[in-house]
Every structure is written in structure tokens, then in C-alpha cells.
XYZ file of C-alpha atoms in Angstrom:
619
model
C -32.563 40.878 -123.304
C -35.801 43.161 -123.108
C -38.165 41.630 -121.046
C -39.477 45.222 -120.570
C -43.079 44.569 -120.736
C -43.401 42.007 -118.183
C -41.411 43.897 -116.150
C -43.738 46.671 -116.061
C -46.564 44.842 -115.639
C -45.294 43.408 -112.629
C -43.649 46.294 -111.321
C -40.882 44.121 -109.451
C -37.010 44.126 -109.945
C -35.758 43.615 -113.192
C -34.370 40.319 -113.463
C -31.467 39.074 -116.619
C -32.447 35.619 -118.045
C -29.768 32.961 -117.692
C -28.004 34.127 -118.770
C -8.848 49.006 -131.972
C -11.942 50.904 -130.933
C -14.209 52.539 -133.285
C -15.827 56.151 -132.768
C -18.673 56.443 -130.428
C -21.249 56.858 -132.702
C -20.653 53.442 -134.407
C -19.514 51.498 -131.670
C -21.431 52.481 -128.724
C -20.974 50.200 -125.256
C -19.774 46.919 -127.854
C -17.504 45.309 -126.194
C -14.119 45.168 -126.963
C -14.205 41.696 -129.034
C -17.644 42.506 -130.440
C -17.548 43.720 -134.094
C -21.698 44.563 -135.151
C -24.325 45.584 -132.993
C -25.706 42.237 -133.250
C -24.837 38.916 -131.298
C -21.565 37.338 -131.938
C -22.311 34.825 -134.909
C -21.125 31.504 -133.620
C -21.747 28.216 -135.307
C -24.030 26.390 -132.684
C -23.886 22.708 -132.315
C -26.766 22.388 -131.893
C -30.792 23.516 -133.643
C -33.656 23.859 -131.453
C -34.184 22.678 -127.747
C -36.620 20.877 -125.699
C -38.192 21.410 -122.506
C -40.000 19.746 -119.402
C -41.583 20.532 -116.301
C -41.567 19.069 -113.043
C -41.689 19.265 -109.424
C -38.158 17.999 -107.553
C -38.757 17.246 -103.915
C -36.126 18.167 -101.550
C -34.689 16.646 -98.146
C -38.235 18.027 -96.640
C -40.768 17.474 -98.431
C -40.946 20.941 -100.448
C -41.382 20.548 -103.915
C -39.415 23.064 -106.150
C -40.907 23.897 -109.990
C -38.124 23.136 -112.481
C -37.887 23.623 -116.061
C -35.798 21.400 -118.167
C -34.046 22.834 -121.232
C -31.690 20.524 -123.196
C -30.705 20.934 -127.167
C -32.792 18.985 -129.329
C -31.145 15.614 -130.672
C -28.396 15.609 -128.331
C -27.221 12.409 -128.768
C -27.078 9.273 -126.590
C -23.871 9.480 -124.736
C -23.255 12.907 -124.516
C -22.460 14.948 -121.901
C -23.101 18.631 -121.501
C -22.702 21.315 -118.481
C -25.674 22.752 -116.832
C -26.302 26.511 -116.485
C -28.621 26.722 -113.204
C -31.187 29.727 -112.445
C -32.558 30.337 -109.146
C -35.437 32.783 -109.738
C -37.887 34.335 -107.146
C -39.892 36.325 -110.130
C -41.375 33.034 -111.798
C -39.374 30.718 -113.985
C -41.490 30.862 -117.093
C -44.792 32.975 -117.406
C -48.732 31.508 -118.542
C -49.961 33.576 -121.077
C -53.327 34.060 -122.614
C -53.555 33.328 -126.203
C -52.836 34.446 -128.538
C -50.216 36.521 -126.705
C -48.150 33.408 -126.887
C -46.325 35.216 -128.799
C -45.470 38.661 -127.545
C -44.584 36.417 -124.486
C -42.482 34.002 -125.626
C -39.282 35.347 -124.428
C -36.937 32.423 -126.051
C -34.065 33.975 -127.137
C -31.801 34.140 -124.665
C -32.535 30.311 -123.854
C -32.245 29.244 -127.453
C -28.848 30.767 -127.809
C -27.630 29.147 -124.286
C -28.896 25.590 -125.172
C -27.803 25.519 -128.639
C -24.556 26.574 -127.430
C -24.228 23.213 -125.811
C -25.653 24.011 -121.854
C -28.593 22.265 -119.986
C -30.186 25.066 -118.596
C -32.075 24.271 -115.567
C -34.297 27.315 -114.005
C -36.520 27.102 -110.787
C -38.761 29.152 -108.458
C -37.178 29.468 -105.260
C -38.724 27.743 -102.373
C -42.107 30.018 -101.446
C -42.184 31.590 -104.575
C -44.109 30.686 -108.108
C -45.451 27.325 -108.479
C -42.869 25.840 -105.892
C -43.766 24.911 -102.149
C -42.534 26.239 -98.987
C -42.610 29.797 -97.606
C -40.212 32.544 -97.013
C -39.004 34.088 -93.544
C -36.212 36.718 -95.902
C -34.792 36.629 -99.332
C -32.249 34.019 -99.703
C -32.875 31.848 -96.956
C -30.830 28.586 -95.128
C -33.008 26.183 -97.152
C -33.200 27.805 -99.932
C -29.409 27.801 -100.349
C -29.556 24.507 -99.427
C -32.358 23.717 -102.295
C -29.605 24.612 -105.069
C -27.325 22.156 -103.901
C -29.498 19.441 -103.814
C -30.506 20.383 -106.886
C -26.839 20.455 -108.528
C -26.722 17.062 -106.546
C -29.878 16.044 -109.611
C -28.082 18.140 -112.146
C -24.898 15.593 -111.833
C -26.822 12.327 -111.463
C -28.388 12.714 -115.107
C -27.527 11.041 -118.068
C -26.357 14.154 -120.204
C -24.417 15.864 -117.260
C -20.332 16.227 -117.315
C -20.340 16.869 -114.091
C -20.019 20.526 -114.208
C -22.468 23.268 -113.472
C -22.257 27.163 -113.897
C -24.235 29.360 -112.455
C -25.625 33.243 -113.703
C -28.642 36.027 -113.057
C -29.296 39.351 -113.155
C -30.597 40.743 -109.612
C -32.423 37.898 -107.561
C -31.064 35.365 -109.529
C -27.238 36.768 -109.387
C -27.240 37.004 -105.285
C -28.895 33.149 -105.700
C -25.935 32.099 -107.626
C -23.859 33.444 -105.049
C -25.283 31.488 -102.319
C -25.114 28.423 -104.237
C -21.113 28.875 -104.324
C -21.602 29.471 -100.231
C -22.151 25.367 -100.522
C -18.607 24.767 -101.869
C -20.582 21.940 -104.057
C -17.562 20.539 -106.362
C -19.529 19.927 -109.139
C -20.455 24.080 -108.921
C -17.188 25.292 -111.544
C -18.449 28.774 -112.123
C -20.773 31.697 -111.221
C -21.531 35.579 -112.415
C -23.575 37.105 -109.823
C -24.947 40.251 -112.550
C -26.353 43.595 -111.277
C -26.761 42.160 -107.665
C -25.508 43.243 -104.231
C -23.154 42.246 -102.113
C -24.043 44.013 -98.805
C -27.981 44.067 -98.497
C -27.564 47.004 -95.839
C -25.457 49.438 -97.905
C -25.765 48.583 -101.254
C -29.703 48.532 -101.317
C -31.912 48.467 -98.030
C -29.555 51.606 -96.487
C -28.088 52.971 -98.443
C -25.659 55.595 -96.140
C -27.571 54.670 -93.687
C -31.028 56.095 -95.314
C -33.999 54.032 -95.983
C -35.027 53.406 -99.566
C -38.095 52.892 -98.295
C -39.512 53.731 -102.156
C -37.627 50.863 -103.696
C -38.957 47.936 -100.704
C -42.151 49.570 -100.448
C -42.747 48.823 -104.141
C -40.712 45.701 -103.889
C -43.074 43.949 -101.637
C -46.205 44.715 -103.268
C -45.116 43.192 -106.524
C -43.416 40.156 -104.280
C -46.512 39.961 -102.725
C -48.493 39.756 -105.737
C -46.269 37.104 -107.916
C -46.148 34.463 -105.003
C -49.835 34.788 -104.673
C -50.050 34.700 -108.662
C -52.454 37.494 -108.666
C -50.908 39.965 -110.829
C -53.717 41.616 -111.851
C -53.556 42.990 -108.538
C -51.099 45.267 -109.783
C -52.893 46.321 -113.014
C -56.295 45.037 -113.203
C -56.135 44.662 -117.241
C -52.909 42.177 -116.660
C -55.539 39.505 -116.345
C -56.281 40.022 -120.494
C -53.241 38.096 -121.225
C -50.886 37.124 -118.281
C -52.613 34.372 -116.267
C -49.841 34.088 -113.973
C -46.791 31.514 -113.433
C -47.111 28.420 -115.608
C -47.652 25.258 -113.557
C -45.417 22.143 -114.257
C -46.703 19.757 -116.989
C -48.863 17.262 -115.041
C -50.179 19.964 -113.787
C -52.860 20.861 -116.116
C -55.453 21.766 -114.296
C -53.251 24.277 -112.120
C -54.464 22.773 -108.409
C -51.121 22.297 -107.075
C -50.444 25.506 -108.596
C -53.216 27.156 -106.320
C -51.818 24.974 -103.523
C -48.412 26.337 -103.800
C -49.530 30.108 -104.051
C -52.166 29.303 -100.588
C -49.033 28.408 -99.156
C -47.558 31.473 -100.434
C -49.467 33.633 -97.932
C -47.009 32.942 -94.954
C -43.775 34.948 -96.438
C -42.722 37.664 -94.977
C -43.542 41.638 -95.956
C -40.330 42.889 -96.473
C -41.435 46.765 -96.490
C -43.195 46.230 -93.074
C -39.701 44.468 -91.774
C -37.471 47.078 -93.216
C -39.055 50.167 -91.864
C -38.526 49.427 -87.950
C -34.557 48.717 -88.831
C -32.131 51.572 -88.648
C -29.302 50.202 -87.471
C -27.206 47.004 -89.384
C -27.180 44.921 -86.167
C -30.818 46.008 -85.418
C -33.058 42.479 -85.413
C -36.556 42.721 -87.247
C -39.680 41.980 -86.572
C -39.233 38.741 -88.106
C -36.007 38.196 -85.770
C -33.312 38.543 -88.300
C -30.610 41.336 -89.483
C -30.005 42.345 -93.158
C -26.461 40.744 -92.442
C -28.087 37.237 -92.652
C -28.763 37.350 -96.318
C -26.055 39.470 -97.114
C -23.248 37.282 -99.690
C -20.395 39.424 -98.233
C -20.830 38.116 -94.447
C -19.734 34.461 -96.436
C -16.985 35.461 -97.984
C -14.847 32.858 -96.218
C -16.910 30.240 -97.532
C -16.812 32.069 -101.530
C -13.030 31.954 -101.030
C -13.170 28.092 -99.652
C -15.312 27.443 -103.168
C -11.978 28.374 -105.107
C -14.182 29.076 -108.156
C -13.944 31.805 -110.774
C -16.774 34.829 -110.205
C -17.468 37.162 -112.668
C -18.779 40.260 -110.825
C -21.121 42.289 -113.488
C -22.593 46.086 -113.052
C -22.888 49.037 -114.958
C -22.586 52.741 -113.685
C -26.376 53.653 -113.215
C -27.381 49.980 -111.392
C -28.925 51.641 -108.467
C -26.418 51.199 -105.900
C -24.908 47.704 -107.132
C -21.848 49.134 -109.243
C -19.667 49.452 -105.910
C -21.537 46.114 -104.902
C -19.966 44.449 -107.418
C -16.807 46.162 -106.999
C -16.534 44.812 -103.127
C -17.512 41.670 -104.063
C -14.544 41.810 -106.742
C -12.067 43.100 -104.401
C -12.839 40.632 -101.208
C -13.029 37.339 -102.608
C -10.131 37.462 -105.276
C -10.546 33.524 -106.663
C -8.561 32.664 -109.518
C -10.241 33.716 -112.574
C -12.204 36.205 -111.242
C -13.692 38.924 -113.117
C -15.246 42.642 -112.689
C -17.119 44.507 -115.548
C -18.331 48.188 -115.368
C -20.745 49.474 -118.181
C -22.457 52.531 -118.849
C -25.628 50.443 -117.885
C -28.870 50.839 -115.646
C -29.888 47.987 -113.735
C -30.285 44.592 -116.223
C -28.130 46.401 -119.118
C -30.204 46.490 -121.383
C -29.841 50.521 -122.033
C -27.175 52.595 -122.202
C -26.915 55.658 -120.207
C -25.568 58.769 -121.831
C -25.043 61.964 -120.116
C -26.467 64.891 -121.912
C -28.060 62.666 -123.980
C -31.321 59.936 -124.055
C -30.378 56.611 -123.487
C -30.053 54.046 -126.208
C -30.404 50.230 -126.583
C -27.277 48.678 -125.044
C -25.271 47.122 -128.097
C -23.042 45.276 -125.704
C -23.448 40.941 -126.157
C -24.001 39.810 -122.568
C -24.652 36.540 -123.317
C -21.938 36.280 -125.730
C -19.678 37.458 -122.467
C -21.330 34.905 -120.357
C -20.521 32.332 -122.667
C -17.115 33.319 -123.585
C -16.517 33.020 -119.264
C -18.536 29.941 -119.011
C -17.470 28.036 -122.158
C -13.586 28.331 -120.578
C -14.314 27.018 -117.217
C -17.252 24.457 -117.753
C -16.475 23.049 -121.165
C -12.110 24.032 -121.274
C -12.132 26.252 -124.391
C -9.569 28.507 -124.682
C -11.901 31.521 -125.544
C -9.443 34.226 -124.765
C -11.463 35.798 -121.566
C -8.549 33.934 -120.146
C -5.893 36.108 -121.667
C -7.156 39.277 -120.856
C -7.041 41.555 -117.481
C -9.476 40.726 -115.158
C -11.292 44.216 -115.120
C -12.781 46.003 -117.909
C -14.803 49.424 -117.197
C -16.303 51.968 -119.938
C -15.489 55.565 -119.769
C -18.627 57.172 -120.405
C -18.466 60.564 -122.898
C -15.023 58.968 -124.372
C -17.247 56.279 -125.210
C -14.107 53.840 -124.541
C -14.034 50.355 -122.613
C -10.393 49.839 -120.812
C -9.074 47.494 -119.093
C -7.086 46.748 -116.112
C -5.175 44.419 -113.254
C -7.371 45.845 -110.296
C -9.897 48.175 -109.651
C -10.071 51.385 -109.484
C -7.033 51.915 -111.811
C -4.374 54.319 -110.786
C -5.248 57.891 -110.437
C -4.768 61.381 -108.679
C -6.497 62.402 -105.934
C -7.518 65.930 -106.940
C -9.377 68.002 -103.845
C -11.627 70.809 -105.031
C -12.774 72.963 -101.819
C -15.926 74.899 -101.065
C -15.189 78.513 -101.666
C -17.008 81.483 -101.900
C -19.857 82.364 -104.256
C -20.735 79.009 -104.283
C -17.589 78.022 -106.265
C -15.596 74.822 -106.294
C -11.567 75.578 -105.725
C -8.543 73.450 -107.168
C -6.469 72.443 -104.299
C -3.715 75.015 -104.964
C -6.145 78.032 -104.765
C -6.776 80.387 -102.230
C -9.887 79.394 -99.764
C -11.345 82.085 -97.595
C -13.429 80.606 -94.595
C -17.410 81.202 -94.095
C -20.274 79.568 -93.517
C -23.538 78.884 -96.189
C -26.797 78.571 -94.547
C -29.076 76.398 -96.605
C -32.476 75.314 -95.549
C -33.535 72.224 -96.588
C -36.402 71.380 -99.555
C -38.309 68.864 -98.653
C -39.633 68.831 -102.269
C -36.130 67.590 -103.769
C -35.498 64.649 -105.543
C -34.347 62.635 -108.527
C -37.414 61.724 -110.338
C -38.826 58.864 -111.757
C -36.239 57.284 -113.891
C -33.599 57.377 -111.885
C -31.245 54.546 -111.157
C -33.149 53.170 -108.092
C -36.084 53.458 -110.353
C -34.083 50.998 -112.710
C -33.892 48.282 -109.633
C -38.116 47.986 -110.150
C -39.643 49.113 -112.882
C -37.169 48.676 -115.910
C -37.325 52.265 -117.406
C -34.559 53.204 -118.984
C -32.680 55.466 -116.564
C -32.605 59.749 -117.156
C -31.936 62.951 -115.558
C -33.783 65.342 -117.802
C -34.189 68.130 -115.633
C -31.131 68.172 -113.490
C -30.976 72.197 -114.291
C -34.113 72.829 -112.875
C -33.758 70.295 -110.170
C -30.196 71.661 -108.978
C -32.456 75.269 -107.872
C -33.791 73.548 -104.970
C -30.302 72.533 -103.380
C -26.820 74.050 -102.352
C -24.715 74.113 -105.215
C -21.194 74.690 -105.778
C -19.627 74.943 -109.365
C -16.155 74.604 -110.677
C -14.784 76.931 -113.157
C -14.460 76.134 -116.714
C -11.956 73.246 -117.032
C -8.995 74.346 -119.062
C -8.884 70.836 -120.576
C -10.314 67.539 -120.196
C -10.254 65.912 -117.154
C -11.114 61.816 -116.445
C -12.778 61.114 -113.116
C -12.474 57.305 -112.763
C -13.119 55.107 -109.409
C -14.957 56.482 -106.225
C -15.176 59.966 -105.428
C -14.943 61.277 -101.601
C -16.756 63.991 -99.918
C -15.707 65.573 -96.403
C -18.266 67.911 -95.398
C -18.240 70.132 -92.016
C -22.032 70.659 -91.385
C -24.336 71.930 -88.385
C -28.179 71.373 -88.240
C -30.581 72.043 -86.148
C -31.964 69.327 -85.375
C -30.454 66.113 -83.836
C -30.163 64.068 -87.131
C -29.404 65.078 -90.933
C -29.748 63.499 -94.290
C -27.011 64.727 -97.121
C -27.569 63.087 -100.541
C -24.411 64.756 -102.581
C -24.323 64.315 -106.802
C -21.752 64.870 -109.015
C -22.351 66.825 -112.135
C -21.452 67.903 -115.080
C -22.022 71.310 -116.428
C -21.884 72.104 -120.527
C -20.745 75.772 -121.092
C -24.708 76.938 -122.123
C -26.198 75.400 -119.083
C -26.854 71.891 -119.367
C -26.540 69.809 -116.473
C -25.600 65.825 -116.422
C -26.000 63.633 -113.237
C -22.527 61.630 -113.290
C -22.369 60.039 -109.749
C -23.927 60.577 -106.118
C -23.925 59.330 -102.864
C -25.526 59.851 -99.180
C -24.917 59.570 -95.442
C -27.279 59.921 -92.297
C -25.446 61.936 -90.066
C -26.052 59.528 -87.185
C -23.459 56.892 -88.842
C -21.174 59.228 -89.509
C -18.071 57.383 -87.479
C -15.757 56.102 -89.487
C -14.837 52.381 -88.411
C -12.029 51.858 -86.379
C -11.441 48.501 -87.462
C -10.952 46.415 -90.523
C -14.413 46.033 -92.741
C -15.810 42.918 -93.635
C -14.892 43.513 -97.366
C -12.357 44.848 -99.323
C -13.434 48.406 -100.520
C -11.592 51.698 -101.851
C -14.038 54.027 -99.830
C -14.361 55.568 -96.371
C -16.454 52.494 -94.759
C -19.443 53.390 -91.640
C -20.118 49.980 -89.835
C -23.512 51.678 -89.303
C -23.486 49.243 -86.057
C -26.010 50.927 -82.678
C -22.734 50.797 -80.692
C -21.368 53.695 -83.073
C -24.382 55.989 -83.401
C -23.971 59.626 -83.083
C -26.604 62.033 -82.987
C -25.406 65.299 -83.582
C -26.193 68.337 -81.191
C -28.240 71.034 -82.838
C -25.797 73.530 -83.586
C -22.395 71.303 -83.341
C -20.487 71.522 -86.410
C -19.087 68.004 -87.497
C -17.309 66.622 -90.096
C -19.071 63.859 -92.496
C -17.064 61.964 -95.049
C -18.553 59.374 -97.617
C -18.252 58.182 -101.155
C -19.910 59.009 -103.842
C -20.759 55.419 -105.989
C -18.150 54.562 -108.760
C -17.922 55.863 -111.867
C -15.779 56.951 -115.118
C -16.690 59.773 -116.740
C -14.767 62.205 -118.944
C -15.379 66.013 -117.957
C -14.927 67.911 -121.510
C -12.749 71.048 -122.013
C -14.810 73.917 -121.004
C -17.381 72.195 -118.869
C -17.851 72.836 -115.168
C -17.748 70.069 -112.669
C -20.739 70.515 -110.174
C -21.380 69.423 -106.556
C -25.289 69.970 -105.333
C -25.906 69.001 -101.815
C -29.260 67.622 -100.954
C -31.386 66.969 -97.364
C -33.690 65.094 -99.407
C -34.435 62.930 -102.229
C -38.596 62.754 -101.721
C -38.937 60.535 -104.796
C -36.770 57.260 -103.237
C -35.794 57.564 -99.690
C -37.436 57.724 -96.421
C -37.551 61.578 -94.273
C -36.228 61.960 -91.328
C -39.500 62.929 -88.778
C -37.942 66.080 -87.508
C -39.219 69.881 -88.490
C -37.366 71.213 -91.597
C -33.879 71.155 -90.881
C -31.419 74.715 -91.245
C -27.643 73.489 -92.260
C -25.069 75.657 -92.079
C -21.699 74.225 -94.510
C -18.550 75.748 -93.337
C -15.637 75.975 -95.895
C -12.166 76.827 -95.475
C -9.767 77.056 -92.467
C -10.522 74.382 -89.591
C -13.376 73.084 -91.871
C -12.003 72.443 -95.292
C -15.598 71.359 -96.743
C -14.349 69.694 -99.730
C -14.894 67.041 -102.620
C -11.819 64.362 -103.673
C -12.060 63.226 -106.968
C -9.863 60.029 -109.068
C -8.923 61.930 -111.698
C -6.632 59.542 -114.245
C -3.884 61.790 -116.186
């Protein structure tokens, strides 16, 4: 599943195609009913596969780009389910030869078709060689394109009637939406490495612009629906010559039509930055809420249909993404998976270590889910519990009947010396003073790095990194301790200034220094109210509507309390390591500054202001 090179070329989000235990060392992240590093050997029924290209008008006018991939010499008669792929970063690339066949990218779709599916995969309206233009991602018509198109899927000759559809980023949140049209023929979906609130989980983060991740996000947008991407790299143009055109299209005109068209979509970077707000309305005269799956959760519940919710640990911000998704819309049949994945899974992260290949068989999972509900196999997905997470340093995948699993809330406190208390010790109140670096951050393979630029995620230098930040260290653990589900911070804080930016991580600490990023998470100080109401989604952490009604700026010198989660994670803390908090104002390398002077914060532990950090810890 390594598309890595086009990836990088294009520098856009990193996009899945259609998609006893043994020691660590030989078993890696394979999953549970996986026995070799390799796919699952399956007999196919069928060899080989065909495909065609064509332009399917819808209720408008537009014309949509499909491609057509059915298994070759399926006989007269019969019928197969379709797997459907809603894609805004081009449906199949046109490459120079002869890198044919660096670029040919068939694996994945060989092993789907031969399996027995009709996979059918499109640009979304505005986007590669398909018609139309785009106000915001995932818009009215373009959820109303897929069902139109399902209504075609059903109406051919080799259809059963049944459709699934699956996608990593993009494509996940556009199978999501198609479910939003309660289409009967529509059996099955897994939304994979995608978000569920657009305002939280990747826009806003706490509240805090990751103004790296659209900025970056709209140039390489802007660049694919214009099918220029040498204007990314200038030497692209030696072998990528863009989107391929549909087959009549030979001579690429209605291609160049399409991207003309192309020059009306929105700049998503330009919108984003005058939002701070959720209910603030953008240039463009929308809110983030508007293409955000969890504000139609009613209608995912009306749909009735199984969803397989899919994220690993270091997917930007999209592991708790999946988890709310999970949690709100609980359909029979329903599914949540939690690997020790970046953003696409195809590495591994491993803390203290580089990362690896992932050796887990996500299409073999994606077939094992869609097989039972689009073709009836019994292919025992549909004896097992619904949730299965991996315990990274055990090296373990578990499973269980809801997320997170049961555990202890165990409060360490700020203390003194810049130490981190068990509950049942002593705390003596004070203050630390800690001026902010403006110069901190995460690097460049971090896990919002993952969301764009499909590097495999790292945290090299944490050590050196931590110096620039307020830090607050455990003592050595006098045995192993499992932190599993969503860790909670409550910090009492003054500034200076009318506004603050905390960006907290998790770490853990090896007994000659070492440091390992295991979780984080941020709030703007502004949103700090906790809701009095009931969210909009089901979710085990403190929730912020980050609504204008509930702003509060702080007063420079007023000491409030700020509680947040940090993202979820499981993570095994070995005997004689330290667990770490570090406490950031910034993280220069992904998230917008605040324009104020250089904030002064001032913590305060102990008494009144019990500064302290909640972890899951499962016995």
C-alpha cells in the first residue's frame, strides 16, 4: 500500500487505495488472524481484471471521470458487489513512459477485483478530469453525485445489488457521506484514517490553527485540479503528466476543459485563516460544521449499516476521530481498529525505535468486513469483539466490547523540582514561571506531517527538544505500567497576555536518557469552557464546544484552570522508565502563533491549584 512516491511528489494528503501471539520481533503490528508478513493467501476466483473509462453525467449536467474495474472472464450472468471510491487526489495517474511501470500502482486493485468486487473509483465533482467546481470539501452535490452513481452501479448487468464503500483520508470522509444518503443498495462502509469533526480533529485542533497542514494542503489541491503538478516540483513534468483522461479522450481536450473549470474552487488556506471560532462563517459563507460527518449522525444511524472506523495511534489527530465516530453512531456491526500506525498505515511507529514497514493486511481486513456483509460469508470478523487496539512496546493487539477498555484513573500532580507525584504523595504548593520559546516544535515527521507528505512518522530528538519547554518527570516506575485510552490534563495557568496556547506531550523516559513521544494534545486558552450541555458525539474526553458565545479571554495575570485530553493511545511504560509531561506555548513547525508579545506563564501546583495529569492506566 506504498504509494509513497506520488505522494511526495504531490505533496497532498496521503490517500489508501480502495481499499496466540508471537514475540514482537517476529510478529510486529500482524494482525491477530494474520500468520506471515505477507498478504493472506486466498484462492481468488478470479485471474486478471479489466478496465474502462468514462464520463457519467449527473442530474446537472456535470460529468464525473469513472474508472471501471471488473475481473476478467466474469461470466454472463453473474453478479458481483461493487466497492465504490470517491477520490479528490485523481483516480488513476498519466505517466510518461517508460515510467509505466514504477507507476503502475495495481496491486491493491488486482487483489480487490480478483476477489470477486467491481471496483468503481471517480474524481469528485471539481477535481481531476471530472466537471464542476468546489465551494468546500465534501459538498451537497457531491454527496449527492455518489448516490446517483450507486443508482448506475445497481442498474448494470454484473451488479447484486449491493455496494460497499472504503478510503483512506478524502476518500474515507466520502464514503461517509455516501451513507448520509441512506441509499439501500449502500450495505457497507470503512471510513480509514479520516475525521469525524473537521473543527477538532484537523482544521482546530484545541482550538489552534494548523495552519501548516491547510497551508500545504491547498497548494497541492490547487495544483492537482489544475493538473499542473509540476508546479510543485518542476522535474515532476519528466514522468507524471498529470490525471489520465477517460478513454475517448485521447487527445486530453475535455481534460483541459475540466481543469479550466477547475479554477473556480475554493482556497481552503485563505478560508481557514479568518475562522477562529466553530460557528464562525468564512469567507466563502460556510462553517467547518457543514462538511463535518459527525453533524449527520442522525442520518448514519437512519442508514442502519455496519461502519468500520479505522486509525492508528500517530494519524495526526484522526485516532480519537475515529473513536467518536465509533462511539456515536453504534450500527450493528460496527467496528473500531487502533494500530500503531501514522496516517495511511503503511509504517509502523515504534517508540525508541525507527519505524518499520507495517506488516499488518489491510486489505485482507477490508475484505474479511466486506466479504460478510456484501457477499454473506461467514468470515469470522463477525465473531469477534467489535474493537481491536495494539499496545505499542508490548507489541500486542487486544480486543474489546467498547472503547476505551476499563482502566484506573491514576492522577500524577505537579510537584516540586519539576517532578511528577503519584496521587497518594505529598504536594507542596508553588508556582513555575516559564517563558515561552517561540522556537519549539515537533519537527518534520511528525504525525501532522503524516496527514501530507507520507513520511514515515519520528521523534528523533525529543531529548533535545524537551530543553526548550517546562518539563515535569515522574520517578522511576517500580514496575510496568499500561496507559490505554485518553489521557486528561487540568492545568492552573496565568499569562500575561490575554490569550495562551498549551500544546502538552506525553513521554516516555528510558533510565539513560532517551526520550519517546507517546501522546499529546493542545488547548487555546480562549475555549477553555467546558460545555454545559450534551456534545454532538459520543466521546470519553472533556469536550470545548469552541462556539463565540463561550469565548473567554483570560486577564493577564488571572490564574485559571484549563482541562483537555491528550489524543488516545496504548502504550506500555517499562519498569524503570520515567513517565514525562513537557508543556509547550508553541509548536512553530505545524500550528499557527498567537500575535501577542512573548507570553510569561506562571503553572501553579498544589493546594487550590492541583496542576495535574490523569492517566488510563489498565492493571
Amino acid at each position: 500500500m506504498r504509494w509513497r512516491l506520488y505522494v511526495l511528489l504531490l505533496m497532498v494528503v496521503l490517500v489508501v487505495p480502495l481499499l496466540g501471539a508471537k514475540s514482537a520481533d517476529e510478529a510486529g503490528d500482524r494482525a491477530w488472524w494474520q500468520n506471515t508478513d505477507e498478504p493472506v493467501a486466498k484462492e481468488l476466483p478470479y485471474t486478471g481484471y479489466t478496465r474502462s473509462s468514462f464520463y457519467l453525467p449527473m442530474r446537472d449536467g456535470v460529468r464525473i471521470a469513472v474508472d471501471l474495474y471488473l475481473p476478467k472472464g466474469l461470466p454472463d450472468g453473474e453478479k458481483i458487489p461493487a466497492a465504490l471510491s470517491q477520490t479528490r487526489y485523481w483516480r488513476r495517474l498519466q505517466v510518461n513512459k517508460p515510467f509505466g511501470l514504477i507507476f503502475k500502482m495495481t496491486e491493491e486493485i488486482e487483489r480487490i477485483v480478483q476477489s470477486g468486487y467491481a471496483l468503481v473509483r471517480l474524481d469528485a465533482r471539481g477535481t481531476g478530469a471530472s466537471f464542476g467546481t468546489r465551494t468546500h470539501p465534501w459538498t451537497a452535490d457531491e454527496t449527492k453525485d455518489g448516490a446517483q452513481v450507486v443508482d448506475w452501479i445497481v442498474r448494470q448487468p454484473w451488479s447484486n445489488g449491493r455496494v460497499g464503500a472504503a478510503g483512506g483520508s478524502y476518500e474515507g470522509t466520502t464514503a461517509e457521506f455516501l451513507a448520509i444518503n441512506k441509499h439501500p443498495a449502500v450495505k457497507a462502509i470503512a471510513p480509514m484514517f479520516a475525521l469525524y469533526d473537521t473543527y477538532t480533529d484537523i482544521a482546530y485542533p484545541g482550538g489552534i490553527h494548523l495552519e501548516w497542514f491547510t497551508e500545504i494542503w491547498e497548494r497541492g489541491n490547487r495544483a492537482m485540479d489544475l493538473n499542473q503538478p509540476q508546479s510543485f516540483y518542476w522535474f515532476a513534468r519528466l514522468f507524471l503528466r498529470g490525471v489520465a483522461p477517460v478513454d475517448r479522450d485521447r487527445w486530453g481536450k475535455e481534460l483541459a476543459e475540466a481543469a479550466r473549470v477547475h479554477r473556480g474552487n475554493y482556497q481552503v488556506h485563505q478560508e481557514a485563516r479568518q475562522l477562529v471560532f466553530r460557528d464562525d462563517v468564512s469567507p466563502g459563507g460556510f462553517t467547518p460544521d457543514v462538511f463535518s460527518p459527525h453533524a449527520y449522525a442522525d442520518d448514519l444511524r437512519a442508514a442502519g449499516i455496519p461502519i468500520y472506523s479505522y486509525s492508528g495511534w500517530f494519524d495526526g489527530g484522526y485516532a480519537h476521530a475515529a473513536v467518536k465516530r465509533h462511539l456515536t453512531v453504534r450500527n450493528q456491526g460496527s467496528r473500531l481498529i487502533l494500530g500503531p500506525w501514522d496516517h495511511g498505515g503503511d509504517d509502523r511507529y515504534r517508540p525508541f525505535a525507527k519505524p518499520t514497514r507495517a506488516k499488518f493486511d489491510h486489505i485482507g481486513e477490508l475484505l474479511r468486513f466486506f466479504d460478510r456483509y456484501l457477499k454473506d460469508e461467514k468470515t469470522g470478523i463477525e465473531n469477534e469483539p467489535p474493537v481491536h487496539y495494539y499496545t505499542m512496546v508490548e507489541d500486542r493487539w487486544k480486543e474489546a466490547d467498547t472503547w476505551p477498555p476499563p482502566a484506573t484513573p491514576t492522577r500524577f500532580h505537579l510537584g516540586d523540582a519539576k517532578s511528577l507525584l503519584r496521587h497518594d504523595a505529598p504536594v507542596t504548593e508553588g508556582v513555575d514561571e516559564y517563558r515561552v520559546d517561540r522556537r519549539a516544535g515537533t519537527g518534520s515527521v511528525a504525525r501532522w506531517n503524516s496527514l501530507a507528505i507520507g513520511l514515515a512518522v519520528r521523534y528523533p530528538d525529543r531529548k533535545r527538544r524537551d530543553k526548550r519547554l517546562l518539563v515535569y518527570d515522574s520517578a522511576p516506575l517500580p514496575e510496568a505500567m499500561e496507559v490505554t485510552g485518553h489521557p486528561i490534563v487540568e492545568l492552573y495557568l496565568s499569562s500575561d497576555q490575554t490569550d495562551a496556547q498549551v500544546f502538552a506531550y506525553l513521554e516516555d523516559v528510558e533510565p539513560h536518557g532517551d526520550v519517546a513521544l507517546v501522546t499529546e494534545g493542545m488547548l487555546r486558552a480562549v475555549h477553555r469552557r467546558l460545555s454545559d450541555g450534551p456534545p454532538p458525539y459520543r466521546t470519553p474526553a472533556p469536550y470545548h464546544t469552541f462556539l463565540r458565545r463561550d469565548a473567554q479571554w483570560l486577564r493577564p495575570g488571572q490564574v485559571v484552570k484549563l482541562r483537555f485530553d491528550l489524543l488516545p493511545v496504548s502504550h506500555l511504560f517499562r519498569e524503570g522508565h520515567r513517565i514525562r509531561l513537557a508543556l509547550a506555548g508553541e509548536d512553530i513547525d505545524h500550528f499557527r502563533s498567537l500575535p501577542t508579545p512573548r507570553p510569561t506563564w506562571r503553572v501553579y501546583r498544589g493546594g487550590a491549584t492541583p496542576s495535574h495529569l490523569m492517566l488510563p492506566v489498565v492493571r
